[in-house]
XYZ file of C-alpha atoms in Angstrom:
668
model
C 0.000 0.000 0.000
C 1.202 3.513 -0.724
C 2.525 5.257 2.373
C 0.599 8.280 3.602
C 3.270 10.907 3.006
C 2.476 14.476 3.953
C 3.933 17.210 1.800
C 4.369 20.885 2.705
C 2.819 21.986 -0.599
C -0.093 19.531 -0.555
C -3.666 20.509 0.119
C -4.492 19.852 3.788
C -6.154 16.677 4.994
C -9.932 17.152 5.093
C -9.912 19.770 2.321
C -13.151 19.792 0.293
C -12.334 19.849 -3.415
C -15.737 20.161 -5.084
C -17.539 16.906 -4.162
C -14.310 15.200 -3.089
C -13.129 15.073 0.530
C -9.332 14.709 0.652
C -8.149 12.044 3.091
C -4.431 11.509 2.462
C -1.493 12.075 0.136
C -0.786 9.002 -1.981
C 2.206 10.241 -3.901
C 4.293 13.293 -4.695
C 6.318 14.013 -7.812
C 8.060 16.906 -9.482
C 4.959 17.760 -11.493
C 2.043 16.745 -9.343
C 0.518 15.468 -6.123
C -1.858 12.509 -5.906
C -4.470 12.361 -3.160
C -6.783 9.732 -1.721
C -10.280 11.210 -1.568
C -13.873 10.252 -0.877
C -16.487 10.988 -3.526
C -19.224 12.313 -1.247
C -21.912 11.878 -3.897
C -21.151 8.243 -4.771
C -19.635 7.371 -1.381
C -16.588 5.694 -2.900
C -12.863 6.240 -2.702
C -11.047 7.804 -5.636
C -7.536 9.015 -6.424
C -7.100 12.619 -7.545
C -4.038 13.993 -9.268
C -3.249 17.698 -9.053
C -1.116 19.552 -11.588
C 1.677 21.096 -9.516
C 5.068 21.593 -11.254
C 6.999 22.560 -8.131
C 9.976 23.923 -10.091
C 7.895 26.736 -11.540
C 4.830 27.016 -9.225
C 4.020 27.779 -5.574
C 1.003 27.235 -3.302
C -0.647 30.450 -2.130
C -2.338 30.951 1.237
C -5.767 30.438 -0.327
C -4.582 27.037 -1.701
C -4.429 28.293 -5.278
C -1.327 27.834 -7.441
C 0.705 30.597 -9.040
C 3.821 30.666 -11.218
C 6.963 31.475 -9.239
C 7.781 34.356 -11.559
C 6.499 36.174 -14.599
C 8.993 34.225 -16.691
C 7.417 30.957 -15.495
C 3.834 31.987 -16.264
C 3.868 30.947 -19.900
C 5.412 27.560 -19.138
C 2.964 26.973 -16.285
C -0.069 27.696 -18.469
C 1.280 25.680 -21.354
C 1.914 22.710 -19.055
C -1.561 23.066 -17.566
C -3.078 22.748 -21.022
C -0.980 19.667 -21.660
C -2.030 18.160 -18.333
C -5.678 18.501 -19.323
C -4.936 17.055 -22.758
C -3.242 14.103 -21.066
C -6.376 13.519 -18.995
C -8.518 13.594 -22.133
C -6.225 11.106 -23.843
C -6.032 8.707 -20.904
C -9.789 8.798 -20.465
C -10.098 7.141 -23.885
C -8.281 4.002 -22.732
C -10.696 1.350 -21.525
C -8.128 -1.181 -20.444
C -8.184 -3.074 -17.177
C -4.427 -2.614 -16.710
C -4.293 1.130 -17.390
C -5.378 3.550 -14.701
C -8.893 4.731 -15.531
C -9.575 8.477 -15.702
C -13.154 9.165 -14.578
C -13.256 12.957 -14.997
C -11.140 16.124 -14.902
C -11.832 19.687 -13.825
C -10.187 23.026 -13.048
C -9.952 24.535 -9.573
C -7.464 26.540 -7.481
C -6.012 27.991 -10.701
C -4.775 24.543 -11.662
C -6.317 21.269 -12.862
C -7.176 17.849 -11.442
C -8.197 14.505 -12.815
C -10.041 11.831 -10.906
C -9.024 8.174 -11.156
C -10.379 4.918 -9.852
C -8.766 4.019 -6.553
C -7.396 0.499 -6.453
C -6.568 -1.379 -3.270
C -3.025 -2.652 -3.549
C 0.579 -1.529 -3.623
C 3.304 -0.607 -6.049
C 6.332 -2.714 -6.843
C 8.405 -0.135 -4.992
C 6.398 -0.573 -1.789
C 6.003 -4.330 -2.142
C 9.711 -5.121 -2.424
C 12.394 -4.699 0.165
C 15.899 -3.674 -0.877
C 17.576 -6.527 -2.736
C 14.394 -8.597 -2.920
C 13.653 -10.315 -6.245
C 10.556 -11.803 -7.875
C 10.329 -15.329 -9.269
C 9.883 -15.979 -12.963
C 6.577 -17.753 -12.312
C 5.180 -14.596 -10.707
C 6.560 -12.374 -13.463
C 5.004 -14.532 -16.177
C 1.602 -13.821 -14.608
C 2.147 -10.078 -14.308
C 3.943 -9.351 -17.592
C 1.393 -10.318 -20.313
C -1.333 -7.869 -19.205
C 1.272 -5.190 -18.529
C 2.738 -5.543 -22.018
C -0.738 -5.487 -23.507
C -1.508 -2.260 -21.654
C 1.705 -0.604 -22.824
C 1.112 -1.709 -26.405
C -2.377 -0.193 -26.261
C -0.868 3.132 -25.217
C 1.750 3.034 -27.981
C -0.744 2.054 -30.663
C -2.709 5.177 -29.755
C 0.391 7.272 -30.467
C 1.172 7.947 -26.812
C 4.148 7.263 -24.536
C 4.252 6.663 -20.800
C 7.729 8.182 -20.241
C 7.910 7.346 -16.535
C 7.749 3.576 -16.069
C 9.373 2.580 -12.782
C 8.519 0.376 -9.778
C 6.542 3.249 -8.184
C 4.256 3.468 -11.222
C 3.331 -0.211 -11.553
C 0.559 -0.967 -9.090
C -0.509 -4.463 -8.019
C -4.130 -4.993 -7.042
C -4.741 -6.798 -3.757
C -7.656 -8.793 -5.113
C -5.829 -10.636 -7.903
C -2.257 -9.241 -8.042
C -2.948 -7.882 -11.537
C -0.835 -4.874 -12.595
C -2.026 -1.344 -13.308
C 0.062 1.221 -15.175
C -0.001 4.556 -13.316
C 1.200 8.141 -13.572
C 1.933 8.868 -17.218
C 4.723 11.385 -17.687
C 3.895 12.961 -21.061
C 2.726 16.300 -19.647
C 5.773 16.439 -17.370
C 8.000 15.927 -20.376
C 6.348 18.709 -22.349
C 6.726 21.151 -19.461
C 10.341 20.199 -18.861
C 11.110 20.567 -22.542
C 10.159 24.235 -22.314
C 11.547 24.920 -18.834
C 14.667 22.741 -19.281
C 14.035 21.000 -15.959
C 15.142 17.615 -17.239
C 15.973 16.163 -13.834
C 12.336 16.444 -12.808
C 11.139 13.924 -15.386
C 13.802 11.233 -15.309
C 14.328 8.518 -12.738
C 18.008 7.489 -12.653
C 18.398 3.849 -13.600
C 15.004 3.664 -15.290
C 15.266 6.505 -17.819
C 17.164 5.773 -21.071
C 19.781 8.131 -22.407
C 17.530 9.761 -25.014
C 15.164 10.901 -22.250
C 17.838 13.256 -20.929
C 17.693 15.176 -24.205
C 15.392 18.155 -24.125
C 13.738 17.982 -27.546
C 12.412 14.416 -27.298
C 12.850 13.712 -31.003
C 14.666 10.440 -30.295
C 11.978 9.051 -28.001
C 9.567 6.334 -28.995
C 8.202 2.978 -27.895
C 11.804 1.902 -27.279
C 12.007 4.551 -24.524
C 9.244 2.877 -22.517
C 10.670 -0.556 -23.326
C 13.998 0.479 -21.791
C 12.229 1.631 -18.631
C 10.205 -1.566 -18.307
C 13.353 -3.587 -18.985
C 15.010 -1.668 -16.145
C 12.090 -2.569 -13.864
C 12.544 -6.244 -14.772
C 16.273 -5.891 -14.112
C 15.427 -4.567 -10.643
C 12.965 -7.415 -10.022
C 15.427 -10.115 -11.075
C 18.719 -8.638 -9.826
C 17.576 -6.790 -6.710
C 18.760 -3.326 -7.723
C 18.191 -0.771 -10.471
C 20.547 -0.676 -13.478
C 23.362 1.857 -13.645
C 22.232 5.298 -14.781
C 22.217 5.591 -18.583
C 24.320 8.757 -18.648
C 27.132 7.006 -16.772
C 26.986 4.012 -19.093
C 27.214 6.115 -22.216
C 30.129 8.174 -20.891
C 32.104 4.987 -20.334
C 31.279 3.440 -23.725
C 32.238 6.673 -25.467
C 35.779 6.121 -24.154
C 36.104 2.875 -26.106
C 35.372 0.854 -22.980
C 32.768 -1.926 -22.695
C 29.337 -1.234 -21.267
C 29.781 -1.454 -17.472
C 26.255 -2.753 -16.878
C 26.421 -6.410 -15.920
C 24.101 -8.348 -18.208
C 20.921 -9.930 -16.918
C 22.007 -13.160 -18.611
C 25.020 -13.406 -16.315
C 23.252 -12.239 -13.175
C 20.157 -14.397 -13.546
C 21.725 -17.532 -15.032
C 20.307 -20.592 -13.327
C 17.328 -18.715 -11.876
C 15.474 -17.425 -14.939
C 14.975 -18.653 -18.506
C 17.683 -17.628 -20.964
C 15.296 -15.991 -23.461
C 13.734 -13.946 -20.678
C 17.121 -12.662 -19.523
C 18.216 -11.915 -23.086
C 15.033 -9.899 -23.592
C 15.924 -7.761 -20.565
C 19.412 -7.130 -21.969
C 17.901 -6.276 -25.354
C 15.591 -3.696 -23.767
C 18.514 -2.154 -21.856
C 20.719 -1.501 -24.886
C 22.224 1.923 -24.283
C 21.443 3.262 -27.787
C 17.816 3.267 -28.856
C 18.597 1.960 -32.355
C 19.551 -1.386 -30.823
C 16.400 -1.921 -28.771
C 13.127 -3.537 -29.845
C 11.152 -1.161 -32.016
C 7.848 -2.062 -30.406
C 6.248 -4.179 -27.698
C 5.205 -6.851 -30.190
C 8.810 -7.582 -31.192
C 9.988 -7.577 -27.583
C 7.144 -9.762 -26.327
C 8.153 -12.615 -28.645
C 11.462 -13.028 -26.849
C 10.395 -11.918 -23.387
C 7.559 -14.430 -23.074
C 9.132 -17.285 -25.040
C 10.575 -18.781 -21.882
C 11.261 -22.462 -21.616
C 10.149 -24.599 -18.698
C 13.696 -24.800 -17.333
C 15.923 -21.883 -16.306
C 19.093 -21.080 -18.178
C 22.099 -23.249 -17.244
C 24.307 -21.964 -14.462
C 27.479 -22.568 -16.459
C 28.526 -21.399 -19.891
C 27.190 -23.688 -22.596
C 26.111 -23.233 -26.208
C 22.465 -23.262 -27.147
C 21.289 -26.763 -27.893
C 18.839 -25.550 -30.503
C 19.024 -22.641 -32.950
C 16.950 -19.603 -32.091
C 13.663 -18.907 -33.880
C 14.241 -17.202 -37.203
C 12.298 -14.086 -36.257
C 14.470 -13.539 -33.218
C 17.979 -14.525 -34.287
C 18.455 -11.530 -36.566
C 17.321 -9.144 -33.903
C 19.778 -10.721 -31.461
C 22.716 -9.339 -33.527
C 22.118 -6.059 -31.753
C 23.334 -7.304 -28.256
C 26.793 -5.750 -28.330
C 28.992 -7.713 -25.911
C 26.030 -9.565 -24.455
C 25.364 -13.233 -25.175
C 23.470 -13.628 -28.417
C 21.207 -16.105 -30.115
C 22.536 -17.818 -33.207
C 20.806 -18.654 -36.446
C 21.669 -21.754 -38.393
C 21.747 -20.034 -41.750
C 22.484 -23.264 -43.545
C 19.360 -24.898 -42.140
C 17.264 -21.903 -43.116
C 18.704 -21.948 -46.628
C 18.033 -25.680 -46.902
C 14.416 -25.225 -45.838
C 13.973 -22.472 -48.425
C 15.393 -24.718 -51.118
C 13.167 -27.601 -50.004
C 10.108 -25.425 -50.598
C 11.336 -24.534 -54.083
C 12.219 -28.139 -54.788
C 8.707 -29.211 -53.826
C 7.235 -26.694 -56.270
C 9.599 -27.918 -58.988
C 8.550 -31.514 -58.332
C 4.886 -30.612 -58.834
C 5.695 -28.908 -62.136
C 7.770 -31.888 -63.258
C 4.887 -34.257 -62.588
C 2.545 -32.079 -64.615
C 4.970 -31.884 -67.522
C 5.676 -35.611 -67.342
C 1.939 -36.308 -67.438
C 1.817 -34.684 -70.841
C -1.317 -33.220 -72.357
C -3.740 -34.853 -69.929
C -1.951 -33.658 -66.809
C -1.622 -30.099 -67.992
C -5.095 -30.137 -69.527
C -6.626 -31.272 -66.244
C -4.563 -28.799 -64.230
C -5.366 -25.792 -66.374
C -9.065 -26.587 -66.563
C -9.181 -25.257 -62.997
C -10.686 -21.754 -62.691
C -7.412 -20.172 -61.512
C -6.334 -19.623 -65.156
C -8.218 -17.277 -67.428
C -9.646 -18.915 -70.581
C -8.047 -18.200 -73.963
C -9.217 -14.961 -75.576
C -12.199 -15.269 -77.933
C -11.995 -13.459 -81.253
C -15.065 -12.269 -83.070
C -16.136 -14.746 -85.799
C -17.159 -13.422 -89.188
C -18.371 -16.784 -90.536
C -20.991 -18.925 -88.795
C -19.640 -22.266 -87.506
C -21.256 -25.560 -86.894
C -21.229 -27.074 -83.391
C -18.527 -29.541 -84.443
C -16.379 -26.796 -85.943
C -16.783 -24.699 -82.823
C -15.754 -27.657 -80.685
C -12.704 -28.377 -82.827
C -11.685 -24.729 -82.704
C -12.117 -24.650 -78.923
C -9.944 -27.760 -78.549
C -7.292 -26.202 -80.774
C -7.211 -23.015 -78.708
C -7.039 -25.045 -75.520
C -4.138 -27.169 -76.789
C -2.277 -24.037 -77.911
C -2.718 -22.554 -74.445
C -1.458 -25.770 -72.868
C 1.605 -25.811 -75.124
C 2.404 -22.188 -74.282
C 1.959 -22.825 -70.583
C 4.142 -25.903 -70.752
C 6.907 -23.925 -72.444
C 6.638 -21.226 -69.773
C 6.840 -23.797 -66.982
C 9.879 -25.434 -68.546
C 11.616 -22.049 -68.706
C 10.810 -21.365 -65.057
C 11.996 -24.840 -64.133
C 15.321 -24.260 -65.858
C 15.714 -20.967 -64.004
C 15.079 -22.766 -60.713
C 17.669 -25.403 -61.600
C 20.215 -22.693 -62.369
C 19.401 -20.915 -59.122
C 19.816 -24.185 -57.226
C 23.183 -24.802 -58.883
C 24.298 -21.264 -58.047
C 23.362 -21.772 -54.408
C 25.249 -25.055 -54.322
C 28.294 -23.312 -55.798
C 28.223 -20.883 -52.879
C 27.892 -23.453 -50.118
C 31.641 -23.907 -49.827
C 32.077 -20.426 -48.362
C 29.278 -20.439 -45.756
C 30.738 -19.805 -42.308
C 29.171 -20.391 -38.905
C 28.178 -17.396 -36.786
C 30.891 -17.963 -34.185
C 33.542 -18.206 -36.910
C 32.244 -15.062 -38.588
C 32.518 -13.329 -35.223
C 36.108 -14.562 -34.859
C 37.015 -13.395 -38.357
C 35.294 -10.071 -37.725
C 37.217 -9.516 -34.506
C 40.470 -10.399 -36.268
C 39.817 -7.934 -39.078
C 38.806 -5.262 -36.565
C 41.996 -5.851 -34.575
C 44.166 -5.743 -37.697
C 42.584 -2.623 -39.176
C 41.656 -0.516 -36.132
C 43.425 -2.166 -33.182
C 39.988 -3.240 -31.992
C 39.049 0.324 -31.015
C 35.489 1.597 -31.295
C 36.772 4.976 -32.465
C 38.405 3.225 -35.426
C 35.010 2.152 -36.752
C 34.331 5.654 -38.090
C 37.380 6.983 -39.916
C 38.274 9.271 -42.814
C 41.871 8.919 -43.940
C 43.901 11.966 -44.865
C 44.001 12.573 -48.612
C 40.879 10.510 -49.365
C 37.475 11.770 -50.470
C 35.381 9.205 -48.618
C 34.662 7.928 -45.126
C 35.936 4.473 -44.109
C 33.501 2.733 -41.784
C 33.283 -0.489 -39.820
C 35.800 -3.290 -39.458
C 36.349 -3.442 -43.204
C 36.735 0.300 -43.833
C 33.610 0.196 -45.982
C 33.706 3.145 -48.363
C 31.024 5.870 -48.181
C 31.188 8.828 -50.573
C 29.562 12.232 -50.048
C 27.223 13.371 -52.787
C 28.976 14.509 -55.948
C 32.359 12.910 -55.225
C 34.131 10.871 -57.897
C 33.800 7.195 -56.990
C 37.117 5.718 -58.046
C 36.707 2.708 -55.769
C 33.662 0.534 -55.213
C 31.342 2.179 -52.676
C 30.667 -0.668 -50.244
C 28.957 0.967 -47.259
C 25.532 1.396 -48.931
C 25.736 -2.278 -49.948
C 26.496 -3.170 -46.322
C 23.409 -1.267 -45.139
C 21.233 -3.123 -47.639
C 22.720 -6.423 -46.468
C 22.009 -5.528 -42.844
C 18.390 -4.756 -43.649
C 18.090 -8.086 -45.456
C 19.280 -9.762 -42.254
C 16.654 -7.984 -40.159
C 18.803 -5.214 -38.708
C 16.824 -2.107 -37.768
C 18.944 0.829 -38.859
C 18.889 4.281 -37.250
C 16.152 6.391 -38.808
C 18.576 8.650 -40.668
C 20.159 5.621 -42.390
C 16.906 3.936 -43.428
C 16.990 5.122 -47.056
C 20.744 4.572 -47.575
C 21.702 8.234 -48.091
C 24.990 9.659 -49.271
C 27.571 10.390 -46.612
C 26.186 13.457 -44.761
C 29.659 14.879 -44.090
C 31.030 16.509 -47.227
C 34.674 16.817 -46.147
C 37.116 15.075 -43.836
C 37.249 18.098 -41.539
C 33.463 18.189 -41.237
C 33.532 14.463 -40.478
C 36.123 14.939 -37.717
C 34.224 17.876 -36.232
C 31.135 15.702 -35.776
C 32.715 12.817 -33.864
C 30.389 13.323 -30.889
C 27.223 14.127 -32.822
C 24.158 11.915 -32.488
C 24.551 10.601 -36.026
C 28.184 9.680 -35.492
C 27.518 8.020 -32.133
C 24.644 5.966 -33.552
C 26.770 5.050 -36.586
C 29.680 3.937 -34.419
C 27.351 1.918 -32.199
C 25.804 0.208 -35.213
C 29.258 -0.760 -36.445
C 30.307 -2.021 -32.994
C 27.214 -4.190 -32.539
C 27.268 -5.810 -35.984
C 30.870 -7.021 -36.262
C 29.906 -10.652 -37.112
C 27.424 -9.394 -39.691
C 30.065 -7.200 -41.308
C 32.290 -10.274 -41.534
C 29.443 -12.151 -43.238
C 29.086 -9.265 -45.689
C 32.798 -9.438 -46.501
C 32.397 -13.186 -46.996
C 29.513 -12.546 -49.378
C 31.767 -10.251 -51.391
C 34.214 -13.138 -51.656
C 31.387 -15.428 -52.794
C 30.665 -13.107 -55.689
C 34.305 -12.418 -56.538
C 35.053 -15.636 -58.427
C 32.061 -15.410 -60.832
C 32.921 -11.752 -61.487
C 36.557 -12.599 -62.184
C 35.760 -15.560 -64.430
C 33.386 -13.437 -66.518
C 36.300 -11.166 -67.479
C 38.625 -13.937 -68.707
C 38.534 -14.583 -72.475
C 39.689 -18.214 -72.646
C 38.544 -21.442 -71.030
C 42.161 -22.189 -70.104
C 42.484 -18.957 -68.113
C 39.182 -19.540 -66.357
C 40.170 -23.101 -65.417
C 43.511 -21.965 -64.002
C 42.020 -19.172 -61.876
C 39.221 -21.427 -60.633
C 41.709 -24.127 -59.581
C 43.941 -21.720 -57.696
C 40.978 -20.136 -55.957
C 39.739 -23.465 -54.597
C 43.225 -24.661 -53.698
C 43.737 -21.561 -51.586
C 40.250 -21.775 -50.077
C 40.868 -25.339 -48.920
C 42.651 -24.323 -45.704
C 41.788 -22.122 -42.720
C 44.574 -19.678 -43.522
C 43.544 -19.606 -47.166
C 39.935 -18.737 -46.348
C 41.034 -15.785 -44.260
C 43.601 -14.691 -46.854
C 40.969 -14.699 -49.606
C 38.448 -12.841 -47.473
C 40.960 -10.237 -46.403
C 42.521 -9.787 -49.820
C 39.425 -9.502 -51.987
C 37.907 -6.979 -49.595
C 40.891 -4.711 -49.074
C 42.616 -5.063 -52.462
C 39.585 -5.808 -54.612
C 38.828 -8.313 -57.349
C 41.366 -6.824 -59.738
C 38.934 -6.364 -62.621
C 38.196 -2.610 -62.458
C 40.261 -0.404 -64.805
C 40.449 2.298 -62.112
C 42.069 -0.087 -59.617
C 45.541 0.049 -61.125
C 48.987 1.268 -60.072
C 51.479 2.036 -62.872
C 49.279 -0.006 -65.169
C 49.409 -3.060 -62.909
C 46.386 -4.472 -61.108
C 46.786 -5.518 -57.476
C 43.559 -7.441 -56.932
C 42.734 -11.092 -56.390
C 42.758 -11.843 -60.126
C 46.414 -10.859 -60.443
C 47.356 -13.012 -57.434
C 45.543 -16.095 -58.724
C 47.106 -15.679 -62.167
C 50.602 -15.783 -60.624
C 49.927 -18.894 -58.561
C 50.975 -22.303 -59.827
C 50.933 -25.872 -58.584
C 49.167 -29.190 -58.836
C 45.454 -29.029 -59.446
C 42.941 -29.882 -56.738
C 39.554 -31.405 -57.416
C 37.544 -28.548 -55.983
C 34.295 -30.368 -56.705
C 35.184 -33.003 -54.103
C 36.936 -30.723 -51.637
C 34.260 -28.034 -51.623
C 32.062 -29.699 -48.963
C 35.023 -29.871 -46.589
C 35.405 -26.121 -46.739
C 31.901 -25.591 -45.355
C 32.490 -27.749 -42.290
C 33.548 -25.928 -39.152
C 36.481 -28.323 -38.717
C 38.029 -27.081 -41.946
C 38.571 -23.563 -40.701
C 37.288 -23.169 -37.157
C 40.590 -23.910 -35.439
C 43.511 -22.328 -37.309
C 46.000 -23.884 -34.881
C 45.226 -27.449 -35.983
C 47.591 -29.092 -38.451
C 45.407 -28.918 -41.526
C 46.778 -30.408 -44.721
C 47.728 -27.654 -47.140
C 47.359 -28.154 -50.905
C 50.468 -28.362 -53.018
C 51.578 -24.879 -53.919
C 49.768 -23.304 -50.970
C 52.855 -21.556 -49.624
C 53.548 -20.202 -53.102
C 50.041 -18.805 -53.238
C 50.353 -17.318 -49.788
C 53.701 -15.799 -50.773
C 52.119 -14.380 -53.912
C 49.489 -12.686 -51.779
C 52.193 -11.169 -49.609
C 54.415 -10.088 -52.508
C 51.619 -8.462 -54.475
C 50.244 -6.816 -51.368
C 53.609 -5.346 -50.351
C 54.419 -4.239 -53.879
C 51.199 -2.408 -54.594
C 49.778 -1.447 -51.171
């Protein structure tokens, strides 16, 4: 139960406010006071909230409110209007887990709204310091609470002040009620710059400390509710967001200990991961809405997460694994991309099988299939000469057979395209790399290129006309700049979106680099755009490695298309697969094709000499390797997962590796 706290600025006990007799103070905040009152007409208890922004208003002797100064008058009146608008908005919600607004009115030169009074207590009052709540209890409370919050968001509204004090538990059934919305408080603070009055340290995300509110959204409330869950499972509130972001800006890891580590063995793994997801320091990395978050938060298994480190026994659901890339240093879910690709191909293969059966059945099979109403009948041309019934029938059969023949030809063309697509996918299987290996490769590239520093993820080298971003120095040109080298950063953004990454709003449409010069780029190192860009690069290192791997996948077909003779193509293909057969070779190919290029662009030359992968492969020599039989070995984790193992190198491997080194040193 809420404590009966007296407040020097509160209306006195026993005060008659219209038909309401005030009995006690239920709560006090920076922007209002909540009272317990008796409705003397209906003889029932109610809760009444008074608009009282104590930073800019004072209580007069006659119990009216006045602005503290003439300068505060405009802000006070503007906030009063917003308070009334908030009451109007909340009164529209007819949800059992949202506090119900019964009426609102003006009095004492301020405003009040009347709410149903519920017997119960808040989380803050119910829990002692350090006390936690079991997962079983939370799984009863969370679904209706999430539903209530989603209802608010779907109406275009935010709570902005979710914390243990504002989640009330009814005595009768322990069901939750969402209290004390902070939208009006935010609007007042935005004008008066009293930010500290509307944030609760530990529960307010970083974007809520900004005065304009343009970065706030559903993810703001999700952070706050995630912080509440952190408190309920860990026993204490998370570290204040401003402290966390100051530390991460110094290229240091997030100091907040993850819920996964704290709650391991006591709560389900998915549940703990959902809390960590909600508490991502930058809003771009959090769930976009309650629906996305609910899928992970409530997908708990019957058993808690193991108390010791162990890999997941099953791959994560497809809809969640992509989102889980945005966990930074936290433990992440993994997607078995090979399994997903196989399932996709199985669906296509099933469709192909149906078409094959129809074609194999000949005229009858296709005739029977296309007699179904899903196909439009052949067009009917106007007849100039009367026909007999027999002639009409023969003509109809002829048209029908022509349509069948055309449809059969179309299906055969589509079938051939599917076969080619299948063969292309099989050709690429040799280069697929597991998530953990991609992460290892990504970290290695990051260490090599930027010493593993976060600041190195957003660079612009002296003398260049483009930004170099991420672990692979992906190129991003400003508008109007000559693009001598392949611009890879926009391609990376498209790849990320394909994988389910939610980009910052300003990157959604893959714009040109917003900084026109290197100096402008350097001057904006602490801007919101740069911070969000750097965070995106930090949290997607494995995905960037996968993108670099995809570039390698496409390199060989591109190179082969430029070679005029079958002999040249055969030689380059052999050397490529011979080099790719070993762990070191895989990394060398990935690193070389990304940083030196394919070697097929006329602009990528030095003194007339190309320095790309094509030139390296042309200089390699040695015994041929049957890449058709060795290709499956490349896709197994054993082939490249542990570089320290004594893998058998193909004949001529050292020569190829030396060629990479020589060409690289000569033309770097």
